Short mmCIF file of N, CA and C in Angstrom, two decimals:
data_model
loop_
_atom_site.label_atom_id
_atom_site.label_comp_id
_atom_site.label_asym_id
_atom_site.label_seq_id
_atom_site.Cartn_x
_atom_site.Cartn_y
_atom_site.Cartn_z
N ASN A 230 -30.39 -5.72 -15.47
CA ASN A 230 -31.71 -6.22 -15.80
C ASN A 230 -32.61 -6.16 -14.57
N PRO A 231 -33.57 -5.27 -14.53
CA PRO A 231 -34.46 -5.13 -13.37
C PRO A 231 -35.25 -6.39 -13.04
N ALA A 232 -35.42 -7.29 -14.01
CA ALA A 232 -36.17 -8.53 -13.75
C ALA A 232 -35.44 -9.44 -12.77
N LYS A 233 -34.14 -9.27 -12.64
CA LYS A 233 -33.35 -10.09 -11.72
C LYS A 233 -33.27 -9.50 -10.32
N ALA A 234 -33.79 -8.33 -10.10
CA ALA A 234 -33.69 -7.65 -8.80
C ALA A 234 -34.17 -8.54 -7.66
N GLY A 235 -33.33 -8.65 -6.64
CA GLY A 235 -33.68 -9.43 -5.46
C GLY A 235 -33.33 -10.90 -5.55
N LYS A 236 -32.76 -11.33 -6.66
CA LYS A 236 -32.41 -12.74 -6.84
C LYS A 236 -30.92 -12.97 -6.63
N LEU A 237 -30.57 -14.18 -6.22
CA LEU A 237 -29.17 -14.53 -6.02
C LEU A 237 -28.41 -14.40 -7.34
N ALA A 238 -27.20 -13.84 -7.26
CA ALA A 238 -26.35 -13.73 -8.44
C ALA A 238 -25.33 -14.87 -8.48
N ALA A 239 -25.16 -15.58 -7.37
CA ALA A 239 -24.23 -16.72 -7.27
C ALA A 239 -24.63 -17.54 -6.05
N PHE A 240 -24.00 -18.69 -5.89
CA PHE A 240 -24.29 -19.54 -4.74
C PHE A 240 -23.82 -18.88 -3.44
N LYS A 241 -24.45 -19.25 -2.34
CA LYS A 241 -24.05 -18.76 -1.02
C LYS A 241 -22.78 -19.47 -0.57
N GLN A 242 -21.96 -18.75 0.20
CA GLN A 242 -20.81 -19.32 0.89
C GLN A 242 -21.14 -19.27 2.37
N PHE A 243 -20.73 -20.31 3.10
CA PHE A 243 -21.07 -20.40 4.51
C PHE A 243 -19.83 -20.28 5.39
N PHE A 244 -20.02 -19.67 6.57
CA PHE A 244 -18.95 -19.44 7.51
C PHE A 244 -19.44 -19.74 8.92
N GLY A 245 -18.50 -20.04 9.80
CA GLY A 245 -18.83 -20.27 11.20
C GLY A 245 -19.25 -21.69 11.47
N HIS A 246 -19.40 -21.99 12.74
CA HIS A 246 -19.80 -23.32 13.17
C HIS A 246 -21.23 -23.59 12.73
N PHE A 247 -21.42 -24.79 12.22
CA PHE A 247 -22.73 -25.22 11.72
C PHE A 247 -23.25 -24.30 10.61
N ALA A 248 -22.33 -23.69 9.85
CA ALA A 248 -22.69 -22.81 8.73
C ALA A 248 -23.67 -21.72 9.15
N ARG A 249 -23.38 -21.09 10.29
CA ARG A 249 -24.29 -20.09 10.84
C ARG A 249 -24.42 -18.86 9.94
N PHE A 250 -23.33 -18.42 9.33
CA PHE A 250 -23.35 -17.19 8.53
C PHE A 250 -23.23 -17.52 7.04
N ALA A 251 -24.02 -16.85 6.23
CA ALA A 251 -23.98 -17.05 4.78
C ALA A 251 -23.69 -15.72 4.10
N VAL A 252 -22.94 -15.79 2.99
CA VAL A 252 -22.61 -14.61 2.19
C VAL A 252 -22.99 -14.91 0.74
N ALA A 253 -23.66 -13.96 0.10
CA ALA A 253 -24.02 -14.14 -1.31
C ALA A 253 -24.31 -12.79 -1.96
N PRO A 254 -24.07 -12.71 -3.27
CA PRO A 254 -24.43 -11.48 -4.00
C PRO A 254 -25.89 -11.54 -4.44
N ILE A 255 -26.54 -10.40 -4.35
CA ILE A 255 -27.94 -10.27 -4.76
C ILE A 255 -28.03 -9.18 -5.83
N HIS A 256 -28.76 -9.47 -6.91
CA HIS A 256 -28.97 -8.47 -7.95
C HIS A 256 -29.78 -7.30 -7.39
N THR A 257 -29.38 -6.08 -7.75
CA THR A 257 -30.16 -4.90 -7.40
C THR A 257 -31.00 -4.49 -8.61
N ARG A 258 -31.86 -3.54 -8.42
CA ARG A 258 -32.67 -3.07 -9.55
C ARG A 258 -31.90 -2.13 -10.46
N PHE A 259 -30.64 -1.83 -10.09
CA PHE A 259 -29.81 -0.91 -10.88
C PHE A 259 -28.73 -1.64 -11.67
N ASP A 260 -28.96 -2.91 -12.01
CA ASP A 260 -28.03 -3.68 -12.84
C ASP A 260 -26.65 -3.82 -12.17
N ALA A 261 -26.67 -4.05 -10.87
CA ALA A 261 -25.45 -4.26 -10.09
C ALA A 261 -25.73 -5.36 -9.07
N VAL A 262 -24.76 -5.66 -8.23
CA VAL A 262 -24.99 -6.60 -7.14
C VAL A 262 -24.53 -5.97 -5.83
N GLU A 263 -25.18 -6.35 -4.75
CA GLU A 263 -24.78 -6.02 -3.38
C GLU A 263 -24.53 -7.34 -2.69
N TRP A 264 -23.57 -7.36 -1.79
CA TRP A 264 -23.23 -8.58 -1.05
C TRP A 264 -23.92 -8.57 0.30
N PHE A 265 -24.65 -9.64 0.59
CA PHE A 265 -25.40 -9.75 1.83
C PHE A 265 -24.78 -10.80 2.74
N VAL A 266 -24.92 -10.57 4.05
CA VAL A 266 -24.49 -11.53 5.07
C VAL A 266 -25.73 -11.84 5.91
N TRP A 267 -26.03 -13.14 6.06
CA TRP A 267 -27.17 -13.59 6.85
C TRP A 267 -26.70 -14.36 8.07
N ASP A 268 -27.48 -14.30 9.15
CA ASP A 268 -27.22 -15.06 10.37
C ASP A 268 -28.38 -16.04 10.56
N ALA A 269 -28.08 -17.33 10.45
CA ALA A 269 -29.12 -18.36 10.54
C ALA A 269 -29.71 -18.48 11.94
N ASP A 270 -29.00 -18.01 12.97
CA ASP A 270 -29.51 -18.11 14.34
C ASP A 270 -30.41 -16.95 14.73
N ARG A 271 -30.50 -15.94 13.90
CA ARG A 271 -31.40 -14.80 14.15
C ARG A 271 -32.38 -14.73 13.00
N THR A 272 -33.61 -14.41 13.29
CA THR A 272 -34.62 -14.33 12.23
C THR A 272 -35.25 -12.95 12.20
N ASP A 273 -35.80 -12.62 11.04
CA ASP A 273 -36.52 -11.36 10.89
C ASP A 273 -38.00 -11.59 11.21
N GLU A 274 -38.82 -10.60 10.97
CA GLU A 274 -40.24 -10.70 11.31
C GLU A 274 -40.99 -11.73 10.46
N PHE A 275 -40.37 -12.22 9.38
CA PHE A 275 -40.99 -13.22 8.53
C PHE A 275 -40.48 -14.62 8.81
N GLY A 276 -39.57 -14.76 9.78
CA GLY A 276 -39.00 -16.06 10.11
C GLY A 276 -37.83 -16.46 9.25
N CYS A 277 -37.34 -15.55 8.43
CA CYS A 277 -36.18 -15.82 7.57
C CYS A 277 -34.89 -15.42 8.28
N PRO A 278 -33.75 -16.00 7.88
CA PRO A 278 -32.48 -15.58 8.50
C PRO A 278 -32.29 -14.07 8.39
N ALA A 279 -31.84 -13.46 9.47
CA ALA A 279 -31.68 -12.01 9.52
C ALA A 279 -30.48 -11.55 8.70
N VAL A 280 -30.63 -10.46 7.99
CA VAL A 280 -29.52 -9.83 7.28
C VAL A 280 -28.71 -9.05 8.32
N VAL A 281 -27.43 -9.39 8.43
CA VAL A 281 -26.56 -8.71 9.40
C VAL A 281 -25.48 -7.90 8.69
N GLY A 282 -25.55 -7.82 7.38
CA GLY A 282 -24.62 -7.00 6.63
C GLY A 282 -25.04 -6.89 5.18
N GLN A 283 -24.87 -5.69 4.63
CA GLN A 283 -25.09 -5.44 3.20
C GLN A 283 -23.91 -4.59 2.76
N LEU A 284 -23.03 -5.19 1.95
CA LEU A 284 -21.78 -4.55 1.63
C LEU A 284 -21.54 -4.50 0.12
N PRO A 285 -20.68 -3.59 -0.33
CA PRO A 285 -20.48 -3.42 -1.77
C PRO A 285 -19.56 -4.44 -2.43
N THR A 286 -18.70 -5.12 -1.63
CA THR A 286 -17.75 -6.05 -2.23
C THR A 286 -17.78 -7.41 -1.54
N ARG A 287 -17.35 -8.42 -2.29
CA ARG A 287 -17.27 -9.78 -1.75
C ARG A 287 -16.30 -9.83 -0.57
N GLU A 288 -15.16 -9.18 -0.71
CA GLU A 288 -14.15 -9.20 0.34
C GLU A 288 -14.68 -8.60 1.64
N ALA A 289 -15.42 -7.50 1.54
CA ALA A 289 -15.98 -6.86 2.73
C ALA A 289 -17.03 -7.76 3.39
N ALA A 290 -17.84 -8.42 2.56
CA ALA A 290 -18.87 -9.31 3.10
C ALA A 290 -18.25 -10.52 3.79
N ILE A 291 -17.21 -11.09 3.19
CA ILE A 291 -16.54 -12.24 3.81
C ILE A 291 -15.85 -11.81 5.11
N ALA A 292 -15.24 -10.64 5.11
CA ALA A 292 -14.61 -10.14 6.34
C ALA A 292 -15.65 -9.98 7.44
N ARG A 293 -16.82 -9.48 7.09
CA ARG A 293 -17.91 -9.31 8.08
C ARG A 293 -18.35 -10.67 8.62
N ALA A 294 -18.55 -11.64 7.74
CA ALA A 294 -18.97 -12.97 8.17
C ALA A 294 -17.91 -13.63 9.04
N GLU A 295 -16.64 -13.49 8.66
CA GLU A 295 -15.56 -14.08 9.45
C GLU A 295 -15.44 -13.43 10.81
N SER A 296 -15.63 -12.12 10.89
CA SER A 296 -15.55 -11.44 12.19
C SER A 296 -16.72 -11.85 13.09
N LEU A 297 -17.90 -12.00 12.50
CA LEU A 297 -19.05 -12.47 13.29
C LEU A 297 -18.84 -13.91 13.76
N ALA A 298 -18.28 -14.76 12.89
CA ALA A 298 -18.02 -16.15 13.26
C ALA A 298 -16.97 -16.22 14.37
N ALA A 299 -15.94 -15.37 14.30
CA ALA A 299 -14.91 -15.35 15.34
C ALA A 299 -15.49 -14.88 16.67
N ALA A 300 -16.34 -13.87 16.64
CA ALA A 300 -16.98 -13.38 17.86
C ALA A 300 -17.89 -14.45 18.45
N ASP A 301 -18.57 -15.19 17.60
CA ASP A 301 -19.43 -16.28 18.06
C ASP A 301 -18.61 -17.37 18.73
N ALA A 302 -17.47 -17.73 18.13
CA ALA A 302 -16.60 -18.76 18.70
C ALA A 302 -16.03 -18.30 20.03
N ALA A 303 -15.65 -17.02 20.13
CA ALA A 303 -15.09 -16.49 21.37
C ALA A 303 -16.14 -16.47 22.49
N GLU A 304 -17.38 -16.20 22.12
CA GLU A 304 -18.46 -16.14 23.11
C GLU A 304 -18.65 -17.50 23.79
N PHE A 305 -18.43 -18.56 23.03
CA PHE A 305 -18.62 -19.90 23.60
C PHE A 305 -17.32 -20.52 24.08
N GLY A 306 -16.27 -19.73 24.17
CA GLY A 306 -15.02 -20.17 24.77
C GLY A 306 -14.41 -21.40 24.12
N GLY A 307 -14.47 -21.50 22.81
CA GLY A 307 -13.87 -22.62 22.11
C GLY A 307 -14.68 -23.90 22.21
N PHE A 308 -15.92 -23.82 22.63
CA PHE A 308 -16.77 -25.00 22.77
C PHE A 308 -16.81 -25.82 21.49
N PHE A 309 -16.77 -25.13 20.33
CA PHE A 309 -16.88 -25.81 19.04
C PHE A 309 -15.52 -26.23 18.47
N ASP A 310 -14.45 -25.99 19.19
CA ASP A 310 -13.11 -26.28 18.68
C ASP A 310 -12.97 -27.79 18.53
N GLY A 311 -12.66 -28.24 17.33
CA GLY A 311 -12.59 -29.66 17.03
C GLY A 311 -11.29 -30.34 17.44
N ARG A 312 -10.36 -29.61 18.03
CA ARG A 312 -9.07 -30.22 18.41
C ARG A 312 -9.19 -31.08 19.64
#
C-alpha cells in the first residue's frame, strides 16, 4: 500500500547504553519493508537521529545495531559497565 510509505511498520527496538541505537521496519512505496538503524547521538541536517543503516532483514539490522553498540562501549573502555 503506497499510502503507508515512510511509516513505521512496527515499534522500535533499542540497543546500546541509554538506548542510543534504534531499529525498526519502515514501509516502502513498493509494498515491502526495509529495516532502519538510527543513532540518537548523531543528527542529520534536520536535527533528527541519523540513519546509520538500511538493511533488508530484521536480523541484519539488529546485528548492525549490536555491532555499533559494542564499538561504542569499547570506545569508552567499559565506562558504562554496570558491574
